[in-house]
mmCIF file of C-alpha atoms and ligand atoms in Angstrom:
data_model
loop_
_atom_site.group_PDB
_atom_site.id
_atom_site.type_symbol
_atom_site.label_atom_id
_atom_site.label_comp_id
_atom_site.label_asym_id
_atom_site.label_seq_id
_atom_site.Cartn_x
_atom_site.Cartn_y
_atom_site.Cartn_z
ATOM 1 C CA MET A 1 8.296 34.428 -31.014
ATOM 2 C CA ARG A 2 11.856 35.634 -30.804
ATOM 3 C CA PRO A 3 12.314 38.401 -28.239
ATOM 4 C CA SER A 4 13.165 41.699 -29.919
ATOM 5 C CA GLN A 5 16.234 42.410 -27.777
ATOM 6 C CA ILE A 6 18.080 39.435 -29.317
ATOM 7 C CA VAL A 7 20.209 40.690 -32.195
ATOM 8 C CA VAL A 8 22.609 39.182 -34.717
ATOM 9 C CA PRO A 9 26.202 40.137 -33.830
ATOM 10 C CA ASP A 10 26.906 41.747 -37.211
ATOM 11 C CA THR A 11 28.314 45.272 -37.657
ATOM 12 C CA GLU A 12 24.927 46.823 -36.855
ATOM 13 C CA GLY A 13 24.370 44.616 -33.762
ATOM 14 C CA LEU A 14 27.870 45.279 -32.448
ATOM 15 C CA SER A 15 27.442 48.997 -32.951
ATOM 16 C CA GLN A 16 24.188 48.994 -30.941
ATOM 17 C CA ALA A 17 26.029 47.126 -28.173
ATOM 18 C CA VAL A 18 28.927 49.586 -28.204
ATOM 19 C CA THR A 19 26.533 52.551 -27.968
ATOM 20 C CA LEU A 20 24.921 51.020 -24.881
ATOM 21 C CA LEU A 21 28.258 50.179 -23.245
ATOM 22 C CA LYS A 22 29.751 53.643 -23.885
ATOM 23 C CA GLY A 23 26.616 55.175 -22.348
ATOM 24 C CA ASP A 24 27.085 53.232 -19.083
ATOM 25 C CA LYS A 25 24.280 50.816 -19.996
ATOM 26 C CA VAL A 26 24.455 47.025 -19.960
ATOM 27 C CA CYS A 27 24.298 44.503 -22.786
ATOM 28 C CA ALA A 28 24.504 40.706 -22.797
ATOM 29 C CA PHE A 29 26.972 38.807 -24.966
ATOM 30 C CA PRO A 30 28.017 35.189 -25.515
ATOM 31 C CA THR A 31 31.227 33.660 -24.224
ATOM 32 C CA GLU A 32 32.465 30.093 -24.655
ATOM 33 C CA THR A 33 31.328 29.338 -21.055
ATOM 34 C CA VAL A 34 27.986 31.108 -20.448
ATOM 35 C CA TYR A 35 26.412 34.422 -21.541
ATOM 36 C CA GLY A 36 27.663 37.487 -19.671
ATOM 37 C CA LEU A 37 25.878 40.711 -18.704
ATOM 38 C CA GLY A 38 28.480 43.273 -19.745
ATOM 39 C CA ALA A 39 29.172 46.829 -18.628
ATOM 40 C CA ASN A 40 32.115 49.241 -18.719
ATOM 41 C CA ALA A 41 34.353 47.967 -15.912
ATOM 42 C CA LEU A 42 35.890 51.431 -15.468
ATOM 43 C CA SER A 43 32.563 53.143 -14.744
ATOM 44 C CA ALA A 44 31.008 52.888 -11.290
ATOM 45 C CA ALA A 45 27.598 53.859 -12.745
ATOM 46 C CA ALA A 46 27.735 51.049 -15.317
ATOM 47 C CA ILE A 47 28.788 48.540 -12.657
ATOM 48 C CA SER A 48 25.846 49.601 -10.492
ATOM 49 C CA ALA A 49 23.518 48.945 -13.420
ATOM 50 C CA VAL A 50 24.764 45.329 -13.576
ATOM 51 C CA TYR A 51 24.205 44.727 -9.850
ATOM 52 C CA GLN A 52 20.768 46.249 -10.117
ATOM 53 C CA LEU A 53 19.557 44.334 -13.163
ATOM 54 C CA LYS A 54 20.773 40.999 -11.779
ATOM 55 C CA GLY A 55 19.584 41.671 -8.248
ATOM 56 C CA ARG A 56 23.103 40.713 -7.232
ATOM 57 C CA PRO A 57 24.156 41.345 -3.626
ATOM 58 C CA SER A 58 26.692 44.153 -3.430
ATOM 59 C CA TRP A 59 29.269 41.948 -1.669
ATOM 60 C CA ASN A 60 29.644 39.615 -4.651
ATOM 61 C CA PRO A 61 32.414 40.862 -7.004
ATOM 62 C CA LEU A 62 32.302 40.749 -10.822
ATOM 63 C CA ILE A 63 34.686 39.247 -13.371
ATOM 64 C CA VAL A 64 36.299 41.753 -15.740
ATOM 65 C CA HIS A 65 36.689 40.614 -19.353
ATOM 66 C CA ALA A 66 39.709 41.849 -21.260
ATOM 67 C CA ARG A 67 40.536 41.689 -24.963
ATOM 68 C CA ASN A 68 43.969 40.182 -24.389
ATOM 69 C CA ALA A 69 46.599 39.565 -21.740
ATOM 70 C CA ASP A 70 48.056 43.071 -22.142
ATOM 71 C CA MET A 71 44.733 44.692 -21.312
ATOM 72 C CA ALA A 72 44.323 42.250 -18.407
ATOM 73 C CA ARG A 73 47.775 43.152 -17.114
ATOM 74 C CA SER A 74 46.859 46.857 -17.197
ATOM 75 C CA LEU A 75 43.989 46.216 -14.761
ATOM 76 C CA ALA A 76 46.279 44.597 -12.187
ATOM 77 C CA ALA A 77 48.600 46.289 -9.693
ATOM 78 C CA THR A 78 51.034 43.370 -9.847
ATOM 79 C CA TRP A 79 51.337 40.459 -12.252
ATOM 80 C CA PRO A 80 52.891 37.432 -10.557
ATOM 81 C CA ASP A 81 54.805 34.795 -12.542
ATOM 82 C CA GLU A 82 51.904 32.376 -12.053
ATOM 83 C CA ALA A 83 49.526 34.854 -13.690
ATOM 84 C CA ALA A 84 51.878 35.250 -16.652
ATOM 85 C CA GLU A 85 52.243 31.481 -17.010
ATOM 86 C CA LEU A 86 48.531 30.704 -16.736
ATOM 87 C CA ALA A 87 47.554 33.575 -19.033
ATOM 88 C CA GLN A 88 50.039 32.422 -21.634
ATOM 89 C CA ARG A 89 48.784 28.831 -21.477
ATOM 90 C CA PHE A 90 45.029 29.270 -21.212
ATOM 91 C CA TRP A 91 43.972 32.664 -22.595
ATOM 92 C CA PRO A 92 41.825 33.237 -24.452
ATOM 93 C CA GLY A 93 39.780 30.631 -22.587
ATOM 94 C CA PRO A 94 37.703 29.581 -19.577
ATOM 95 C CA LEU A 95 40.116 30.671 -16.834
ATOM 96 C CA THR A 96 39.634 33.648 -14.490
ATOM 97 C CA LEU A 97 42.616 34.973 -12.536
ATOM 98 C CA VAL A 98 42.264 36.896 -9.286
ATOM 99 C CA VAL A 99 45.094 39.432 -8.930
ATOM 100 C CA GLU A 100 45.753 42.674 -7.053
ATOM 101 C CA ARG A 101 43.525 45.406 -8.469
ATOM 102 C CA ALA A 102 45.107 48.457 -10.158
ATOM 103 C CA ALA A 103 44.252 51.801 -8.544
ATOM 104 C CA HIS A 104 42.272 53.115 -11.564
ATOM 105 C CA VAL A 105 39.871 50.133 -11.548
ATOM 106 C CA PRO A 106 36.796 51.056 -9.458
ATOM 107 C CA ALA A 107 36.624 49.164 -6.151
ATOM 108 C CA HIS A 108 32.917 48.698 -6.893
ATOM 109 C CA VAL A 109 33.681 46.047 -9.547
ATOM 110 C CA SER A 110 35.379 43.922 -6.873
ATOM 111 C CA ALA A 111 32.833 44.657 -4.155
ATOM 112 C CA GLY A 112 35.545 46.624 -2.348
ATOM 113 C CA SER A 113 38.172 43.870 -2.407
ATOM 114 C CA PRO A 114 41.778 44.904 -3.142
ATOM 115 C CA THR A 115 41.807 42.199 -5.828
ATOM 116 C CA VAL A 116 40.139 41.936 -9.230
ATOM 117 C CA ALA A 117 39.072 38.848 -11.206
ATOM 118 C CA ILE A 118 39.998 38.962 -14.896
ATOM 119 C CA ARG A 119 39.578 36.723 -17.895
ATOM 120 C CA VAL A 120 40.105 36.841 -21.658
ATOM 121 C CA PRO A 121 37.172 35.071 -23.321
ATOM 122 C CA ALA A 122 37.678 32.995 -26.480
ATOM 123 C CA HIS A 123 34.250 33.373 -28.085
ATOM 124 C CA PRO A 124 34.572 35.288 -31.398
ATOM 125 C CA VAL A 125 31.576 37.514 -30.565
ATOM 126 C CA ALA A 126 33.011 38.391 -27.131
ATOM 127 C CA GLN A 127 36.333 39.137 -28.820
ATOM 128 C CA ALA A 128 34.651 41.279 -31.485
ATOM 129 C CA LEU A 129 32.728 43.231 -28.833
ATOM 130 C CA LEU A 130 35.815 43.846 -26.674
ATOM 131 C CA GLU A 131 37.657 44.997 -29.788
ATOM 132 C CA ALA A 132 34.843 47.303 -30.904
ATOM 133 C CA CYS A 133 34.153 48.979 -27.544
ATOM 134 C CA GLU A 134 37.825 49.223 -26.508
ATOM 135 C CA LEU A 135 36.778 48.850 -22.862
ATOM 136 C CA PRO A 136 37.307 46.159 -20.243
ATOM 137 C CA LEU A 137 33.858 44.675 -19.572
ATOM 138 C CA ALA A 138 32.641 43.644 -16.148
ATOM 139 C CA ALA A 139 30.363 40.688 -16.846
ATOM 140 C CA PRO A 140 28.753 38.267 -14.445
ATOM 141 C CA SER A 141 26.646 35.459 -15.878
ATOM 142 C CA ALA A 142 23.551 37.036 -17.467
ATOM 143 C CA ASN A 143 20.931 35.588 -15.142
ATOM 144 C CA ARG A 144 18.968 36.775 -12.142
ATOM 145 C CA SER A 145 21.105 36.373 -8.995
ATOM 146 C CA GLU A 146 21.227 32.752 -7.744
ATOM 147 C CA GLY A 147 19.413 31.444 -10.833
ATOM 148 C CA LEU A 148 20.578 29.146 -13.608
ATOM 149 C CA SER A 149 23.328 30.455 -15.839
ATOM 150 C CA PRO A 150 22.304 31.111 -19.466
ATOM 151 C CA THR A 151 23.853 29.140 -22.324
ATOM 152 C CA SER A 152 21.685 30.670 -25.071
ATOM 153 C CA ALA A 153 20.360 34.153 -25.888
ATOM 154 C CA GLU A 154 16.809 32.954 -25.124
ATOM 155 C CA HIS A 155 17.878 31.856 -21.624
ATOM 156 C CA VAL A 156 19.150 35.402 -20.962
ATOM 157 C CA VAL A 157 15.867 37.059 -21.891
ATOM 158 C CA ARG A 158 13.849 34.532 -19.918
ATOM 159 C CA SER A 159 15.879 35.259 -16.768
ATOM 160 C CA LEU A 160 16.323 39.016 -17.356
ATOM 161 C CA PRO A 161 13.381 40.258 -19.463
ATOM 162 C CA GLU A 162 14.475 43.881 -18.912
ATOM 163 C CA VAL A 163 17.868 43.370 -20.588
ATOM 164 C CA PRO A 164 18.139 45.995 -23.362
ATOM 165 C CA LEU A 165 20.162 43.879 -25.820
ATOM 166 C CA VAL A 166 21.576 40.371 -26.226
ATOM 167 C CA LEU A 167 24.115 39.603 -28.941
ATOM 168 C CA ASP A 168 23.174 36.150 -30.186
ATOM 169 C CA GLY A 169 26.161 33.829 -30.464
ATOM 170 C CA GLY A 170 24.181 30.602 -30.418
ATOM 171 C CA ARG A 171 24.737 27.977 -27.748
ATOM 172 C CA CYS A 172 27.797 28.251 -25.516
ATOM 173 C CA ARG A 173 30.359 25.581 -26.413
ATOM 174 C CA LEU A 174 31.569 24.779 -22.860
ATOM 175 C CA GLY A 175 28.350 25.497 -20.967
ATOM 176 C CA LEU A 176 29.906 25.815 -17.477
ATOM 177 C CA GLU A 177 31.441 28.960 -15.984
ATOM 178 C CA SER A 178 35.165 29.632 -16.016
ATOM 179 C CA THR A 179 37.490 28.190 -13.420
ATOM 180 C CA VAL A 180 38.501 30.916 -10.935
ATOM 181 C CA VAL A 181 42.063 30.813 -9.560
ATOM 182 C CA ASP A 182 43.524 33.246 -7.030
ATOM 183 C CA VAL A 183 47.142 34.072 -7.866
ATOM 184 C CA SER A 184 47.289 37.184 -5.662
ATOM 185 C CA CYS A 185 49.028 35.624 -2.676
ATOM 186 C CA GLY A 186 51.615 32.934 -3.362
ATOM 187 C CA THR A 187 50.480 29.432 -4.214
ATOM 188 C CA PRO A 188 47.656 29.537 -6.783
ATOM 189 C CA ARG A 189 44.369 28.605 -5.156
ATOM 190 C CA LEU A 190 41.174 27.305 -6.709
ATOM 191 C CA LEU A 191 38.203 29.555 -5.813
ATOM 192 C CA ARG A 192 35.632 28.050 -8.176
ATOM 193 C CA PRO A 193 35.955 24.826 -10.182
ATOM 194 C CA GLY A 194 34.810 25.382 -13.751
ATOM 195 C CA ALA A 195 35.239 24.640 -17.429
ATOM 196 C CA LEU A 196 39.049 24.461 -17.301
ATOM 197 C CA ALA A 197 40.098 21.216 -15.592
ATOM 198 C CA VAL A 198 42.038 21.432 -12.351
ATOM 199 C CA ALA A 199 44.512 18.878 -13.723
ATOM 200 C CA ASP A 200 45.388 21.201 -16.633
ATOM 201 C CA ILE A 201 46.084 24.097 -14.263
ATOM 202 C CA ARG A 202 48.213 21.951 -12.009
ATOM 203 C CA ALA A 203 50.164 20.695 -15.016
ATOM 204 C CA ALA A 204 50.914 24.299 -15.986
ATOM 205 C CA VAL A 205 51.973 25.736 -12.601
ATOM 206 C CA GLY A 206 52.966 22.636 -10.651
ATOM 207 C CA VAL A 207 50.838 23.277 -7.563
ATOM 208 C CA LEU A 208 47.256 24.335 -7.009
ATOM 209 C CA ASP A 209 45.511 24.569 -3.649
ATOM 210 C CA VAL A 210 42.070 23.042 -3.852
ATOM 211 C CA PRO A 211 40.316 24.028 -0.590
ATOM 212 C CA GLY A 212 38.652 21.069 1.044
ATOM 213 C CA HIS A 213 40.647 18.659 -1.127
ATOM 214 C CA GLY A 214 43.948 18.211 0.684
ATOM 215 C CA SER A 215 44.645 21.925 0.498
ATOM 216 C CA ALA A 216 47.417 23.528 2.476
ATOM 217 C CA HIS A 217 44.771 26.067 3.548
ATOM 218 C CA PRO A 218 41.642 24.102 4.427
ATOM 219 C CA GLU A 219 40.243 27.227 6.050
ATOM 220 C CA ALA A 220 40.883 29.236 2.882
ATOM 221 C CA VAL A 221 38.614 32.165 2.275
ATOM 222 C CA ARG A 222 36.402 31.113 -0.568
ATOM 223 C CA SER A 223 35.269 33.158 -3.468
ATOM 224 C CA PRO A 224 32.629 35.539 -2.095
ATOM 225 C CA GLY A 225 30.235 34.415 -4.820
ATOM 226 C CA MET A 226 30.417 30.828 -3.684
ATOM 227 C CA SER A 227 27.545 31.161 -1.289
ATOM 228 C CA LYS A 228 25.720 27.969 -0.622
ATOM 229 C CA ARG A 229 22.660 28.339 -2.824
ATOM 230 C CA HIS A 230 23.464 29.284 -6.400
ATOM 231 C CA TYR A 231 23.054 28.064 -9.969
ATOM 232 C CA ALA A 232 19.593 26.868 -8.990
ATOM 233 C CA PRO A 233 16.564 26.022 -11.127
ATOM 234 C CA ARG A 234 13.042 26.737 -9.838
ATOM 235 C CA ALA A 235 12.437 23.040 -9.199
ATOM 236 C CA ARG A 236 13.919 21.327 -6.163
ATOM 237 C CA ILE A 237 17.060 19.308 -6.966
ATOM 238 C CA VAL A 238 17.599 15.939 -5.281
ATOM 239 C CA LEU A 239 20.745 13.887 -5.820
ATOM 240 C CA VAL A 240 20.144 10.125 -5.882
ATOM 241 C CA ALA A 241 22.500 7.130 -6.008
ATOM 242 C CA ASP A 242 20.238 5.289 -8.444
ATOM 243 C CA PHE A 243 16.694 5.286 -9.762
ATOM 244 C CA ASP A 244 15.284 2.188 -8.066
ATOM 245 C CA LYS A 245 11.570 1.921 -7.298
ATOM 246 C CA PRO A 246 11.690 2.986 -3.620
ATOM 247 C CA THR A 247 13.742 6.067 -4.534
ATOM 248 C CA LEU A 248 11.352 7.072 -7.311
ATOM 249 C CA GLN A 249 8.315 6.591 -5.064
ATOM 250 C CA GLN A 250 9.688 9.072 -2.542
ATOM 251 C CA LEU A 251 10.054 11.850 -5.103
ATOM 252 C CA ARG A 252 7.354 14.404 -5.656
ATOM 253 C CA SER A 253 5.803 14.661 -9.121
ATOM 254 C CA PRO A 254 5.706 16.217 -11.630
ATOM 255 C CA LEU A 255 9.189 14.761 -11.757
ATOM 256 C CA GLY A 256 12.170 15.330 -13.995
ATOM 257 C CA ILE A 257 15.150 12.986 -14.175
ATOM 258 C CA LEU A 258 18.662 14.040 -15.134
ATOM 259 C CA THR A 259 21.086 11.192 -15.696
ATOM 260 C CA TYR A 260 24.081 10.000 -17.710
ATOM 261 C CA HIS A 261 22.912 6.335 -17.837
ATOM 262 C CA PRO A 262 20.730 5.807 -20.937
ATOM 263 C CA SER A 263 19.127 2.765 -19.258
ATOM 264 C CA ASP A 264 17.584 5.026 -16.559
ATOM 265 C CA ALA A 265 14.989 6.156 -19.130
ATOM 266 C CA ALA A 266 13.349 2.745 -18.794
ATOM 267 C CA VAL A 267 12.451 3.221 -15.097
ATOM 268 C CA ALA A 268 10.504 6.439 -15.593
ATOM 269 C CA ASP A 269 6.744 6.498 -16.031
ATOM 270 C CA PRO A 270 5.372 8.287 -19.111
ATOM 271 C CA ASP A 271 4.737 11.520 -17.183
ATOM 272 C CA THR A 272 8.328 11.840 -16.086
ATOM 273 C CA ARG A 273 10.556 14.011 -18.236
ATOM 274 C CA VAL A 274 13.999 12.407 -18.681
ATOM 275 C CA GLU A 275 17.187 14.181 -19.771
ATOM 276 C CA ILE A 276 20.098 11.911 -20.681
ATOM 277 C CA LEU A 277 23.414 13.733 -20.828
ATOM 278 C CA PRO A 278 26.844 12.558 -22.043
ATOM 279 C CA ALA A 279 28.703 10.377 -19.510
ATOM 280 C CA ASP A 280 31.959 12.353 -19.621
ATOM 281 C CA PRO A 281 32.333 15.476 -17.440
ATOM 282 C CA GLN A 282 32.999 17.906 -20.338
ATOM 283 C CA GLY A 283 30.050 16.645 -22.361
ATOM 284 C CA PHE A 284 27.825 16.562 -19.279
ATOM 285 C CA GLY A 285 28.881 20.063 -18.210
ATOM 286 C CA ALA A 286 28.263 21.458 -21.690
ATOM 287 C CA GLU A 287 24.631 20.275 -21.666
ATOM 288 C CA LEU A 288 23.851 20.718 -17.987
ATOM 289 C CA TYR A 289 22.321 24.206 -17.804
ATOM 290 C CA ALA A 290 20.355 23.751 -21.045
ATOM 291 C CA ALA A 291 18.850 20.530 -19.637
ATOM 292 C CA LEU A 292 17.940 22.219 -16.331
ATOM 293 C CA HIS A 293 16.374 25.123 -18.236
ATOM 294 C CA ARG A 294 14.273 22.636 -20.259
ATOM 295 C CA LEU A 295 13.133 20.793 -17.121
ATOM 296 C CA ASP A 296 12.192 24.086 -15.461
ATOM 297 C CA GLU A 297 10.294 25.138 -18.587
ATOM 298 C CA CYS A 298 8.086 22.080 -18.515
ATOM 299 C CA GLY A 299 7.144 22.812 -14.924
ATOM 300 C CA VAL A 300 8.516 19.842 -12.962
ATOM 301 C CA SER A 301 8.549 20.375 -9.198
ATOM 302 C CA THR A 302 11.436 18.008 -8.483
ATOM 303 C CA ILE A 303 14.529 17.183 -10.520
ATOM 304 C CA ALA A 304 16.146 13.911 -9.478
ATOM 305 C CA VAL A 305 19.786 13.867 -10.522
ATOM 306 C CA LEU A 306 21.969 10.791 -10.721
ATOM 307 C CA ALA A 307 24.837 11.811 -8.428
ATOM 308 C CA PRO A 308 27.946 12.455 -10.540
ATOM 309 C CA PRO A 309 30.977 10.204 -9.984
ATOM 310 C CA ALA A 310 33.697 11.063 -7.476
ATOM 311 C CA GLY A 311 37.012 12.252 -8.891
ATOM 312 C CA GLU A 312 38.570 15.556 -9.807
ATOM 313 C CA GLY A 313 37.323 15.542 -13.412
ATOM 314 C CA TRP A 314 33.742 15.929 -12.143
ATOM 315 C CA LEU A 315 34.590 18.609 -9.542
ATOM 316 C CA ALA A 316 32.861 21.506 -11.352
ATOM 317 C CA VAL A 317 29.701 19.513 -12.097
ATOM 318 C CA ARG A 318 29.460 18.246 -8.497
ATOM 319 C CA ASP A 319 30.002 21.781 -7.207
ATOM 320 C CA ARG A 320 27.089 23.140 -9.296
ATOM 321 C CA PHE A 321 24.742 20.393 -8.073
ATOM 322 C CA ASP A 322 25.744 20.913 -4.439
ATOM 323 C CA ARG A 323 24.851 24.589 -4.749
ATOM 324 C CA ALA A 324 21.716 24.072 -6.805
ATOM 325 C CA ALA A 325 20.483 21.548 -4.239
ATOM 326 C CA ALA A 326 21.276 23.773 -1.223
HETATM 327 O O1 TXA B 401 32.522 31.892 -17.234
HETATM 328 C C1 TXA B 401 32.401 32.856 -16.471
HETATM 329 O O2 TXA B 401 33.203 33.106 -15.577
HETATM 330 C C2 TXA B 401 31.173 33.777 -16.705
HETATM 331 C C3 TXA B 401 31.347 34.442 -18.071
HETATM 332 C C4 TXA B 401 30.280 35.473 -18.342
HETATM 333 O O3 TXA B 401 32.628 34.991 -18.159
HETATM 334 N N1 TXA B 401 31.062 34.745 -15.656
HETATM 335 C C5 TXA B 401 30.659 34.393 -14.391
HETATM 336 O O4 TXA B 401 30.526 35.470 -13.537
HETATM 337 O O5 TXA B 401 30.434 33.255 -14.065
HETATM 338 P P1 TXA B 401 29.780 35.400 -12.140
HETATM 339 O O6 TXA B 401 29.698 36.805 -11.670
HETATM 340 O O7 TXA B 401 28.512 34.690 -12.302
HETATM 341 O O8 TXA B 401 30.776 34.639 -11.216
HETATM 342 C C6 TXA B 401 31.958 35.289 -10.801
HETATM 343 C C7 TXA B 401 32.660 34.499 -9.739
HETATM 344 C C8 TXA B 401 31.940 34.578 -8.423
HETATM 345 O O9 TXA B 401 32.040 33.333 -7.756
HETATM 346 C C9 TXA B 401 32.712 35.674 -7.719
HETATM 347 O O10 TXA B 401 32.618 35.622 -6.330
HETATM 348 C C10 TXA B 401 34.114 35.400 -8.195
HETATM 349 O O11 TXA B 401 33.963 35.034 -9.543
HETATM 350 N N2 TXA B 401 34.945 36.601 -8.102
HETATM 351 C C11 TXA B 401 34.837 37.728 -8.840
HETATM 352 N N3 TXA B 401 35.742 38.645 -8.441
HETATM 353 C C12 TXA B 401 36.443 38.088 -7.426
HETATM 354 C C13 TXA B 401 37.506 38.552 -6.591
HETATM 355 N N4 TXA B 401 38.037 39.765 -6.718
HETATM 356 N N5 TXA B 401 37.970 37.696 -5.660
HETATM 357 C C14 TXA B 401 37.445 36.460 -5.533
HETATM 358 N N6 TXA B 401 36.435 35.977 -6.276
HETATM 359 C C15 TXA B 401 35.932 36.783 -7.209
HETATM 360 MG MG1 MG B 402 26.809 33.542 -12.013
#
């Protein structure tokens, strides 16, 4: 049965969402990356409601969603050239920029940091909602803290049964969170790899510090939200180099397998649930959370994952597995 909070994003659905948001309540909505749990970014009470519903630690700041670059600019104290360039190239889209926070934006949204993370989402329902409510929306991924991000309306309700409303925009096209880039202090720095490829960002601004990957600042302060365990299913995740017999024997059943080699299906016994994802990083990333949700749903205790290839194109996928396995 379809949960009653899931509504069609027509005029009536959008108006219900706007009523909630204007009353400092939360509401979930689709973006092209993952579903967000939205609240008025200019209201400390609304922001508190987001932290509370997610069970999110108060030190982990939220991303503010803006209708367009002009609204984004109005939330920032300064707008460096790199922000202007990246916004022009990639917004609306899966890029979040960390800039100096404007004085009228509550510190609570940034967990007290003098910066604020902003993005302009491309999903038509997110755009329609931002247009209709005329507010910037603070919106973390709409899942319980540390859990799997939602890429469908049903995922949201499963993770957050108390959510008052979810606008249903179908499955998220990109399926991985936005790429977060800090442009608040000189050379742009990658804080979280995500749906926008690092190579595209570098092509646009020339240089991008990638901490831990030949960065000029190897000690760089990471995004506060990048704590070790995150994006995790209930089952234990184990990365494996291949699915040979000895490896399989060591893994605890009921077992799930997640791979991008179709031939791996042949090694599994009939009780093992196998998910075969596309072998390119975009295709793999787009399906990843949905596949992990399915494996969790069928109650496996271990998910064995074929370790993704090295190389920058797979950075975001590898990052999510490292955290899910932590
Ligand atoms: O694709 C996305 O970005 C999704 C959709 C809903 O837009 N949102 C999302 O939000 O993934 P969340 O809260 O799950 O992740 C936000 C990330 C965290 O790693 C957080 O630490 C970082 O952005 N972040 C937010 N504000 C920041 C700030 N002021 N400085 C540094 N990092 C920040
Ligand atoms: Mg999240």
